Amino acid sequence: MTVRTLYDKLWDSHVVREEADGTALLYIDRHLVHEVTSPQAYEGLRLAGRKPWRTDSIVATADHNTPTTHWDEGIRDPVSRTQVETLDANIARFGAKAYYPFRDPRQGIVHVIGPESGATLPGMTVVCGDSHTSTHGAFAALAFGIGTSEVEHVLATQCLLMKKSKSMLVRVDGTLPRGVTAKDLVLAIIGRIGTAGGTGHAIEFAGEAVRALSMEGRMTVCNMTIEAGARAGMVAVDDTTIDYLRGRGFAPSGDLWERAAAHWRTLVTDAGAAFDTTHVFDAKAVRPQVTWGTSPEMVVAIDERIPDPDREKNSERREGIERALAYMGLTPNVPIADVHIDKVFIGSCTNSRIEDLREAAAVVRGRRVAGSVRLAMVVPGSGRVKAQAEAEGLDRAFRAAGFEWREPGCSMCLAMNDDRLEPGERCASTSNRNFEGRQGAGGRTHLVSPAMAAAAAIAGHFVDVRRLY
Amino acid sequence: MQPFRIHSGIVAPLDRANVDTDAIIPKQFLKSIRRSGFGPNLFDAWRYLDRGEPGMDPASRRPNPDFVLNASRYRGASILLARHNFGCGSSREHAPWALADYGFRALIAPSYADIFFNNCFKNGLLPVVLGERDVARLFADVAAFPGFSLTIDLERQIVATADGAVVSAFEVDAFRRQCLLNGWDDIGLTLRHADEIRAFEAKRFAEEPWLA
């Protein structure tokens, strides 16, 4: 029997048929749906007189547009409200396995509720009209973001037309130092391989440091695979995976659980299987990271300085650095730790799970947000995360420190609701993209881990969180 | 879908790498539940000096005179020349919708982000991949010659200048090419294999019943 990578196994087990040029019809097990990228797909379905192929594959929620305050007042923005109500109507008409609408206690970010409800299982193909669907690869699922035409295609046929990607192994040897998290690791990886480094590839993250990560940490790493250019990231099944899934709502139980778990344990890359590309990292060398520019690859360690474009020989890259520095309002060669911030956002599908909130709360407990910080907010990833955090008293720690404790949703990661930066405002953010205008027109985003965001809130500027322990 | 066979048009240059889909169509315009009408807000934050919100009359906006698409020489451009990793970031199909709605029929760049690249083909928008050197030369030609036009021939898989000189051949997946040439509806094609999908599904649920 030939040796195969995890990606090979996931791919092979979903191919319905293949065209002569290698274009495959790939079967989709789980379809996650949210309000922004689905209305046109349902409209297309309706216009063509088609029906969803398998409504039981669909788990839906409203997350991008929903407000994080004053839920009793509903959604004030009429355009956002229409989009959310359109999803309500489409699910009512076409059906779903589960729907967590606005204000449901289980509502939340689609990439948080999938795993926590057990709707994401190893060996599945998982798609969603959202690029951060790569998150679910943490469960040894083949998970990737799709456009709205493909959302409609999956609704109508339960399949996608696609070609197999190349494979990439990112192996992280050794142990991450204390205070250095999954977020720092993935930012360091993107800093090295670049935002297009994974284009055309599916990435498997492996090695001692990845094995040591919790499921939350693995989700953070896989979540940002797309920021390295790869549609899908994944981690092989081990005890951590199985332990996380046991007892989750949609996970199997009883005899079926035993059968499933035995099968899931085969979802690993066989010894000797070859990858098209391999990158090796030393976990010990990773330090807390802070992005300084307008692309996630523009990142430095907390003890480093903002780069000097004059030292860049490649003209395209030099212009990119100059443009980013101008947008970010930063001066070359200044230590990143000297950069002061106006706002702090802890949340997003990258870093809004219970472990993220625990890490941030541990930093702020007994401290106060700096007076120069206008707003520090925590947006839990889901209603369940929020309830769990409140049961542990994390909300009280955040509030006592001067943070706002909000309702769940995507919030200021992409600022489709009222949570946004004003022009020129600088934010320490646990989200995934620092693009121009991402958190609000003219806003300046620095991506960091939850612990680093908490530390920046306390200090008023970026600081090595390890000095606060 | 509108078929794409051969297209000639004015080329507009967007000379920066890693253009993300947030820049192509900012988030506030994603609240629409329609597929059309995104053209006036293509590159909104770069194209206008005022802050764009849904429902604004484009005629009342203040265009940014420094943004390339606002230059009169690129009026009516239907081919966008771009740098590497064009369309990175968010999977929003609103990006190709906005490009197509603005009037672009084809893009030329050394590389694209995967999801964006795929989304283009679903909307009759052809993303041509040319080598770095060819792209660099085209940027120089566009700058040198006002009204610089190109012809993109998908049947022959070539890019040519207005006088017929071939700039370069380009690669495209056979299946995608066929769909684009004919304007085929993917879903209709796939549903021809409905029996195979049903058989696959039945076998899969028998083997992994926890998925059913």
XYZ file of C-alpha atoms in Angstrom:
681
model
C 0.000 0.000 0.000
C 1.332 3.416 -0.913
C 2.096 5.892 1.814
C -0.120 8.972 1.850
C -0.227 12.359 3.504
C -3.192 13.376 5.630
C -4.221 15.658 2.767
C -4.082 12.726 0.298
C -6.343 10.687 2.567
C -8.867 13.478 2.999
C -8.871 14.221 -0.715
C -9.106 10.599 -1.872
C -12.037 9.823 0.403
C -14.153 12.609 -1.128
C -13.610 12.284 -4.874
C -16.908 11.395 -6.567
C -15.453 11.495 -10.082
C -12.573 13.082 -11.965
C -12.288 14.843 -15.352
C -9.443 14.137 -17.767
C -7.572 17.298 -16.702
C -7.673 16.307 -13.033
C -10.658 18.464 -12.085
C -12.481 16.452 -9.451
C -16.011 16.470 -8.184
C -15.417 16.596 -4.444
C -18.118 15.613 -1.956
C -18.792 18.094 0.867
C -19.820 16.803 4.303
C -20.364 20.017 6.226
C -21.580 23.350 4.899
C -21.369 26.289 7.296
C -23.490 29.259 6.305
C -23.575 32.883 7.455
C -25.525 35.951 6.406
C -22.987 37.818 4.253
C -22.021 35.326 1.560
C -25.206 33.260 1.340
C -28.111 35.523 0.211
C -27.077 35.576 -3.458
C -26.528 31.799 -3.372
C -30.019 31.108 -2.020
C -31.412 33.593 -4.536
C -29.686 31.671 -7.347
C -31.110 28.427 -6.030
C -34.583 29.920 -5.954
C -34.341 31.424 -9.452
C -33.261 28.073 -10.884
C -36.007 26.237 -9.027
C -33.468 24.075 -7.173
C -33.410 22.793 -3.605
C -30.537 22.129 -1.209
C -29.145 18.651 -1.832
C -28.798 17.774 1.865
C -30.061 20.243 4.428
C -28.574 18.089 7.205
C -25.128 19.204 6.087
C -25.920 22.844 6.852
C -25.108 24.627 10.104
C -25.894 28.327 9.978
C -25.540 31.415 12.127
C -25.560 35.203 11.872
C -22.221 36.625 12.977
C -20.644 39.239 10.677
C -23.294 41.963 10.974
C -24.594 41.416 14.465
C -24.083 44.110 17.099
C -22.126 43.365 20.285
C -24.099 45.720 22.545
C -27.772 46.431 23.272
C -29.126 43.171 21.908
C -32.530 44.157 23.289
C -32.676 46.870 20.630
C -32.126 44.455 17.755
C -30.015 45.437 14.739
C -30.293 49.186 14.224
C -28.550 49.401 10.830
C -31.409 48.636 8.384
C -29.049 47.241 5.710
C -27.419 44.843 8.179
C -30.816 43.904 9.564
C -32.115 43.043 6.097
C -29.151 40.757 5.505
C -29.647 38.922 8.800
C -33.404 38.637 8.228
C -32.721 37.291 4.746
C -30.746 34.454 6.323
C -33.590 33.821 8.780
C -35.990 33.571 5.841
C -33.708 31.360 3.743
C -33.159 28.883 6.578
C -36.893 28.874 7.348
C -37.630 28.121 3.717
C -34.829 25.707 2.826
C -33.909 24.149 6.196
C -30.706 23.293 8.067
C -29.364 20.792 10.576
C -28.922 23.656 13.024
C -29.482 27.382 12.932
C -28.231 29.746 15.630
C -29.845 33.065 14.774
C -29.070 36.481 16.233
C -29.624 36.453 20.036
C -29.750 32.655 20.307
C -27.655 31.608 23.340
C -25.593 29.348 21.046
C -25.087 32.022 18.363
C -21.518 33.033 17.593
C -18.763 33.190 15.032
C -19.313 30.385 12.546
C -15.747 29.075 13.030
C -16.211 28.953 16.784
C -19.631 27.300 16.903
C -18.777 24.576 14.332
C -16.090 22.966 16.485
C -17.713 23.624 19.863
C -20.985 21.986 18.780
C -19.212 18.954 17.321
C -20.447 19.881 13.845
C -16.827 19.777 12.674
C -15.446 16.244 12.797
C -12.210 14.620 11.622
C -12.265 13.278 8.085
C -14.923 15.723 6.931
C -14.792 18.161 4.096
C -15.945 21.478 5.577
C -16.720 24.549 3.495
C -18.114 27.999 4.166
C -18.309 31.228 2.229
C -15.549 32.587 4.403
C -11.795 32.326 3.965
C -11.186 31.468 7.621
C -12.893 28.117 7.163
C -9.326 26.795 7.247
C -9.804 26.910 11.047
C -11.611 23.558 10.993
C -8.534 21.823 9.577
C -7.336 21.650 13.191
C -9.588 18.576 13.415
C -7.927 16.773 10.485
C -10.768 17.936 8.274
C -10.262 19.278 4.760
C -11.689 22.740 5.322
C -11.509 25.766 3.083
C -13.272 28.978 2.166
C -15.339 29.347 -0.997
C -17.058 32.125 -2.926
C -20.794 32.626 -3.158
C -21.117 30.832 -6.521
C -19.574 27.815 -4.840
C -21.890 28.189 -1.857
C -24.733 27.854 -4.341
C -22.959 24.920 -6.011
C -22.634 23.078 -2.691
C -26.232 23.864 -1.768
C -27.458 22.459 -5.078
C -25.123 19.498 -5.565
C -23.314 18.774 -2.249
C -20.129 18.893 -4.295
C -17.459 21.235 -5.583
C -15.451 21.161 -8.793
C -11.797 21.527 -7.961
C -8.276 20.381 -8.564
C -6.057 18.934 -5.916
C -3.586 21.396 -4.411
C 0.093 20.782 -3.832
C 1.045 19.706 -0.335
C 3.174 21.606 2.146
C 4.512 20.456 5.489
C 5.180 23.073 8.142
C 6.993 21.231 10.899
C 7.663 23.023 14.165
C 10.272 21.266 16.269
C 10.886 21.826 19.971
C 8.743 23.611 22.535
C 7.331 27.133 22.446
C 8.767 29.266 25.275
C 6.405 30.293 28.080
C 4.275 33.271 27.077
C 4.652 32.480 23.377
C 1.362 31.267 21.920
C -0.110 29.660 18.812
C -0.787 33.158 17.456
C 2.870 34.132 17.765
C 3.834 30.892 16.066
C 1.542 31.365 13.084
C 2.539 35.023 12.682
C 6.192 33.975 12.719
C 5.440 31.321 10.073
C 3.664 33.876 7.859
C 6.516 36.330 8.434
C 8.918 33.808 7.005
C 7.007 32.142 4.154
C 5.012 35.272 3.191
C 1.344 35.914 2.440
C 1.656 34.105 -0.876
C 4.009 31.410 0.451
C 1.255 28.820 0.642
C -0.610 29.732 -2.554
C -1.678 26.608 -4.419
C -0.940 24.416 -1.399
C -2.739 22.660 1.419
C -0.597 22.952 4.555
C -0.191 20.310 7.239
C 1.139 21.654 10.526
C 3.116 19.059 12.449
C 6.004 18.621 14.846
C 6.431 18.614 18.605
C 5.234 22.200 19.126
C 2.028 21.653 17.134
C 1.336 18.371 18.951
C 1.673 20.265 22.237
C -0.984 22.827 21.251
C -4.534 22.561 22.556
C -7.371 22.355 20.002
C -7.893 26.098 20.498
C -4.244 26.730 19.647
C -4.399 24.469 16.602
C -7.509 26.318 15.420
C -5.633 29.621 15.726
C -2.811 28.275 13.581
C -5.082 26.702 10.947
C -7.289 29.817 10.951
C -4.431 31.955 9.672
C -3.337 29.463 7.013
C -5.205 31.634 4.526
C -3.006 34.573 5.564
C -0.099 32.485 4.277
C -1.968 32.083 0.973
C -3.132 28.486 1.464
C -6.844 27.743 1.376
C -6.564 24.787 3.734
C -4.448 24.047 6.802
C -4.664 20.888 8.866
C -3.362 18.989 11.875
C -3.408 15.200 12.256
C -5.673 13.473 14.784
C -4.259 12.573 18.201
C -5.538 12.243 21.781
C -6.012 16.007 22.006
C -8.435 15.881 19.063
C -10.372 12.905 20.391
C -10.565 14.293 23.935
C -11.908 17.616 22.672
C -14.677 15.973 20.651
C -15.939 13.481 23.229
C -19.418 14.474 24.370
C -19.892 17.389 21.952
C -23.485 17.786 20.740
C -23.170 16.603 17.144
C -20.314 14.184 17.775
C -21.292 10.488 17.714
C -21.840 8.611 20.985
C -21.894 5.037 22.270
C -20.704 2.325 19.854
C -20.645 4.793 16.998
C -18.221 6.966 18.961
C -15.794 4.047 19.337
C -16.001 3.252 15.632
C -15.574 6.883 14.669
C -12.649 7.441 17.013
C -10.878 4.351 15.676
C -11.311 5.630 12.150
C -10.222 9.137 13.050
C -6.942 7.826 14.436
C -5.992 6.763 10.906
C -6.152 10.414 9.805
C -2.434 11.059 10.049
C 0.317 11.339 7.461
C 1.958 7.946 6.909
C 5.643 7.642 7.722
C 7.662 8.345 4.598
C 4.920 10.203 2.716
C 6.338 13.045 0.622
C 5.286 16.701 0.515
C 5.807 19.054 -2.415
C 7.263 21.678 -0.068
C 8.576 21.511 3.497
C 9.373 24.295 5.969
C 10.945 23.589 9.332
C 10.734 25.958 12.294
C 12.410 25.943 15.696
C 9.762 26.660 18.343
C 12.359 27.778 20.902
C 13.326 30.706 18.671
C 9.781 32.116 18.391
C 9.153 35.319 20.369
C 5.916 37.280 20.860
C 5.003 38.862 17.524
C 3.503 42.211 16.509
C 2.609 43.175 12.933
C 3.722 46.662 11.936
C 2.316 46.944 8.383
C -0.717 46.320 6.226
C -0.135 42.656 5.416
C 0.177 39.837 7.962
C 3.667 39.060 6.652
C 4.800 42.500 7.868
C 5.615 41.294 11.342
C 8.429 41.626 13.882
C 9.194 40.186 17.302
C 8.442 42.436 20.282
C 12.144 43.215 20.814
C 12.661 44.283 17.195
C 12.364 47.568 15.340
C 10.112 48.805 12.551
C 11.912 48.038 9.289
C 13.769 50.607 7.233
C 12.699 50.630 3.567
C 16.135 51.948 2.596
C 17.563 48.562 3.485
C 15.231 46.744 1.074
C 16.852 46.178 -2.316
C 13.793 44.824 -4.155
C 11.928 47.901 -5.441
C 8.449 46.317 -5.345
C 8.958 45.301 -1.708
C 10.517 48.669 -0.823
C 7.506 50.518 -2.199
C 5.254 48.131 -0.281
C 7.086 48.936 2.977
C 6.992 52.685 2.319
C 3.275 52.601 1.532
C 2.558 50.528 4.642
C 4.593 52.811 6.917
C 2.812 55.866 5.521
C -0.610 54.278 6.065
C 0.334 53.070 9.544
C 1.870 56.421 10.527
C 5.109 54.769 11.645
C 8.777 55.766 11.485
C 11.466 53.322 10.388
C 13.868 51.917 13.009
C 11.639 52.761 15.993
C 11.329 49.836 18.449
C 7.871 48.293 18.063
C 7.593 48.423 21.870
C 7.566 52.244 21.644
C 4.376 52.270 19.569
C 1.369 53.514 21.559
C -2.160 52.316 20.941
C -5.655 53.819 21.102
C -7.827 50.712 21.175
C -7.630 47.022 22.009
C -9.758 44.309 20.429
C -9.748 40.782 21.835
C -11.938 38.563 19.687
C -12.426 37.137 16.143
C -12.434 33.597 14.753
C -8.667 33.564 15.352
C -8.661 34.292 19.080
C -12.036 34.394 20.849
C -12.201 30.923 22.366
C -12.153 30.158 26.061
C -8.415 29.515 26.209
C -7.728 32.848 24.484
C -9.873 34.668 27.017
C -8.185 32.855 29.917
C -4.751 33.888 28.648
C -5.789 37.518 28.306
C -7.598 37.550 31.654
C -4.515 36.187 33.405
C -2.590 39.250 32.229
C -5.173 41.892 33.164
C -6.234 40.454 36.520
C -5.443 42.975 39.244
C -4.308 45.591 36.725
C -5.882 48.562 34.957
C -6.124 49.520 31.298
C -3.830 52.506 30.632
C -5.560 55.891 30.719
C -4.396 56.652 27.179
C -6.341 53.693 25.773
C -9.768 54.900 24.587
C -11.435 51.532 24.327
C -10.471 47.992 25.273
C -13.048 45.376 24.407
C -13.465 41.622 24.660
C -15.860 39.947 22.224
C -16.308 36.239 23.026
C -16.518 33.949 20.011
C -19.891 32.482 20.887
C -22.670 32.460 23.435
C -21.201 29.291 24.912
C -17.730 30.794 25.218
C -19.274 33.835 26.877
C -21.215 31.709 29.369
C -18.152 29.607 30.164
C -15.998 32.708 30.660
C -18.613 34.216 32.966
C -18.791 30.974 34.941
C -15.024 31.237 35.440
C -15.230 34.915 36.420
C -13.181 36.091 33.443
C -15.726 38.793 32.621
C -15.267 40.271 36.098
C -11.484 40.335 35.667
C -11.826 42.129 32.340
C -14.430 44.582 33.595
C -12.461 45.361 36.751
C -9.459 46.183 34.566
C -11.518 48.574 32.446
C -12.383 46.339 29.474
C -15.826 46.260 27.926
C -17.382 42.779 27.901
C -19.479 42.369 24.762
C -21.927 40.005 23.074
C -20.463 37.437 20.627
C -19.837 38.015 16.915
C -17.180 38.933 14.347
C -17.257 42.528 15.566
C -14.179 44.676 14.947
C -12.248 41.990 13.085
C -13.888 43.322 9.954
C -16.043 46.118 11.322
C -19.274 45.361 9.488
C -21.217 46.312 12.603
C -20.755 49.463 14.726
C -17.461 48.268 16.249
C -14.763 49.986 14.253
C -11.675 52.152 14.309
C -11.891 55.825 13.389
C -9.384 57.187 10.856
C -5.883 57.217 12.337
C -6.755 55.136 15.401
C -4.240 52.456 16.305
C -5.402 49.091 17.600
C -3.793 46.069 19.214
C -5.994 43.347 17.777
C -6.157 39.571 18.162
C -7.793 39.258 14.724
C -6.233 37.992 11.505
C -5.914 40.837 9.000
C -4.148 44.173 9.199
C -5.156 45.296 5.699
C -5.788 48.987 5.049
C -9.223 49.899 6.373
C -9.946 46.376 7.613
C -11.111 47.527 11.064
C -12.557 50.804 9.772
C -11.519 53.283 7.085
C -8.135 54.769 7.992
C -7.778 52.506 11.046
C -4.369 51.044 11.909
C -4.272 47.411 12.985
C -1.458 45.572 14.759
C -2.039 41.823 15.021
C -0.992 40.180 18.275
C -1.863 37.269 20.571
C -4.553 37.672 23.255
C -1.890 37.879 25.983
C 0.037 40.531 24.021
C -3.160 42.506 23.376
C -3.965 42.409 27.090
C -0.432 43.514 27.950
C -0.636 46.380 25.448
C -3.934 47.476 26.997
C -2.296 47.688 30.422
C 0.887 49.408 29.241
C -0.722 51.651 26.593
C 1.924 50.481 24.133
C 3.287 47.153 22.916
C 5.242 45.309 25.564
C 6.686 41.832 25.976
C 3.935 40.088 27.928
C 6.541 37.873 29.562
C 7.628 40.881 31.635
C 4.160 41.025 33.192
C 4.053 37.434 34.461
C -22.621 33.106 -17.095
C -21.379 35.433 -19.833
C -19.033 33.469 -22.132
C -15.475 34.665 -22.692
C -13.866 33.919 -26.058
C -11.860 36.902 -27.211
C -11.719 40.375 -25.740
C -9.931 43.586 -26.724
C -9.806 46.624 -24.482
C -7.914 49.429 -22.796
C -5.499 48.329 -20.068
C -5.428 50.051 -16.665
C -2.389 49.474 -14.411
C -2.655 48.915 -10.643
C 0.952 48.997 -9.594
C 1.044 47.417 -6.163
C 1.522 43.881 -4.920
C -0.756 41.928 -2.543
C -3.942 43.861 -3.343
C -6.484 42.314 -0.977
C -10.208 41.846 -1.507
C -10.930 44.289 1.355
C -9.310 46.941 -0.858
C -11.161 45.732 -3.964
C -14.530 46.063 -2.230
C -14.642 47.300 1.381
C -16.768 45.544 3.993
C -19.575 48.105 4.267
C -20.732 47.185 0.751
C -20.979 43.486 1.608
C -24.291 44.092 3.326
C -26.073 43.986 -0.016
C -28.103 40.878 -0.749
C -27.720 41.367 -4.516
C -25.037 40.287 -6.968
C -24.901 43.520 -8.948
C -24.290 47.187 -8.284
C -20.815 46.908 -6.736
C -18.966 48.682 -9.590
C -19.277 52.243 -8.225
C -17.573 51.068 -5.015
C -14.725 49.110 -6.592
C -11.494 50.163 -4.772
C -13.680 52.615 -2.831
C -11.150 53.724 -0.207
C -8.495 54.445 -2.845
C -10.817 55.825 -5.485
C -12.635 58.485 -3.436
C -11.509 61.080 -0.917
C -14.733 60.864 1.098
C -15.790 57.850 3.112
C -18.108 55.564 1.170
C -21.266 54.100 2.637
C -23.950 51.957 0.993
C -26.631 53.926 -0.793
C -24.510 57.003 -1.592
C -24.950 58.529 -5.038
C -21.602 58.004 -6.843
C -22.091 61.361 -8.614
C -21.966 63.142 -5.251
C -18.654 61.536 -4.240
C -15.238 63.241 -4.335
C -12.952 61.205 -6.602
C -9.278 60.908 -5.633
C -7.414 62.509 -8.568
C -4.295 60.487 -7.705
C -5.966 57.083 -8.093
C -5.111 55.460 -11.383
C -8.641 54.473 -12.439
C -9.695 58.122 -12.152
C -7.195 59.219 -14.803
C -9.024 60.068 -18.035
C -6.640 57.951 -20.126
C -7.921 54.805 -18.394
C -11.613 55.617 -18.794
C -13.420 52.627 -20.246
C -10.581 50.236 -19.347
C -11.673 46.604 -19.408
C -8.364 44.850 -18.666
C -6.690 45.354 -15.282
C -2.930 44.884 -15.078
C -1.821 43.987 -11.550
C 1.102 42.713 -9.487
C 1.615 39.453 -7.630
C -0.839 37.867 -5.180
C -3.759 39.945 -6.447
C -7.022 39.249 -4.596
C -5.558 37.928 -1.353
C -7.498 37.786 1.901
C -11.244 37.458 2.241
C -13.153 34.979 0.052
C -15.807 37.602 -0.796
C -17.048 37.021 -4.337
C -18.146 40.649 -4.186
C -14.577 41.378 -5.381
C -14.961 39.814 -8.846
C -18.567 41.071 -8.918
C -17.280 44.617 -8.386
C -14.533 44.256 -11.003
C -16.979 42.867 -13.553
C -19.659 45.416 -12.689
C -17.123 48.217 -13.202
C -16.480 46.860 -16.688
C -13.398 44.661 -16.372
C -13.504 41.478 -18.449
C -9.987 40.242 -17.778
C -7.056 40.639 -15.386
C -3.350 40.176 -16.025
C -0.977 39.523 -13.127
C 1.981 37.268 -12.243
C -0.111 35.513 -9.560
C -3.454 35.570 -7.769
C -4.730 34.346 -4.441
C -6.437 30.951 -4.787
C -10.014 31.733 -3.736
C -10.193 34.980 -5.708
C -8.750 33.254 -8.792
C -11.408 30.586 -8.562
C -14.208 33.113 -8.018
C -13.258 35.007 -11.199
C -13.985 31.994 -13.397
C -17.491 31.748 -11.947
C -18.246 35.247 -13.199
C -16.943 35.358 -16.742
C -13.882 37.300 -15.598
C -10.643 35.841 -16.968
C -7.583 36.059 -14.667
C -4.594 35.680 -16.987
C -1.284 34.643 -15.431
C 1.810 35.982 -17.204
C 5.451 35.856 -16.129
C 6.939 38.645 -13.985
C 8.982 39.908 -16.927
C 6.009 40.100 -19.322
C 3.964 41.874 -16.668
C 6.787 44.353 -15.997
C 7.026 45.103 -19.705
C 3.277 45.634 -19.954
C 3.432 48.110 -17.048
C 6.093 50.022 -18.992
C 4.039 49.906 -22.213
C 0.865 51.094 -20.470
C 2.763 54.026 -18.979
C 4.380 54.900 -22.323
C 1.366 54.718 -24.624
C -1.944 56.410 -23.717
C -4.839 54.237 -24.850
C -2.673 51.101 -24.717
C -4.902 48.134 -25.513
C -4.551 44.389 -25.542
C -6.442 41.484 -27.002
C -6.935 38.391 -24.893
C -7.847 35.325 -26.886
C -8.966 32.463 -24.669
C -9.460 30.058 -27.570
C -5.827 30.423 -28.681
C -4.620 31.209 -25.134
C -2.624 34.265 -26.164
C -2.323 37.915 -25.186
C -1.618 40.204 -28.144
C -1.158 43.925 -28.740
C -3.606 45.982 -30.831
C -1.435 45.487 -33.945
C -1.559 41.730 -33.511
C 1.894 41.071 -32.058
C 1.760 38.245 -29.541
C 2.882 39.357 -26.078
C 2.698 35.920 -24.550
C 0.833 32.652 -24.494
C -0.857 31.743 -21.204
C -1.953 28.582 -19.426
C -5.452 27.882 -18.191
C -7.042 24.683 -16.886
C -8.761 22.833 -19.717
C -11.979 22.444 -17.758
C -12.179 26.072 -16.677
C -11.375 27.207 -20.208
C -14.173 25.078 -21.610
C -16.685 26.443 -19.086
C -15.670 30.033 -19.776
C -15.654 29.673 -23.570
C -19.186 28.298 -23.447
C -20.511 30.278 -20.508
C -21.577 27.024 -18.893
C -23.399 26.861 -15.593
C -21.290 24.712 -13.263
C -24.286 23.513 -11.305
C -26.031 22.243 -14.408
C -22.861 20.355 -15.372
C -22.508 18.788 -11.949
C -26.151 17.760 -11.730
C -25.646 15.603 -14.814
C -23.722 13.380 -12.387
C -26.455 13.349 -9.751
C -26.675 9.552 -9.763
C -22.968 9.224 -9.100
C -23.193 11.734 -6.251
C -26.096 9.808 -4.723
C -24.219 6.518 -4.983
C -21.100 8.045 -3.463
C -23.135 9.513 -0.632
C -24.834 6.204 0.159
C -21.488 4.399 0.295
C -19.936 7.116 2.429
C -22.758 7.046 4.971
C -22.556 3.257 5.128
C -18.824 3.424 5.876
C -18.954 6.413 8.241
C -22.529 6.363 9.595
C -21.796 9.158 12.099
C -21.745 11.551 9.118
C -25.295 10.821 8.036
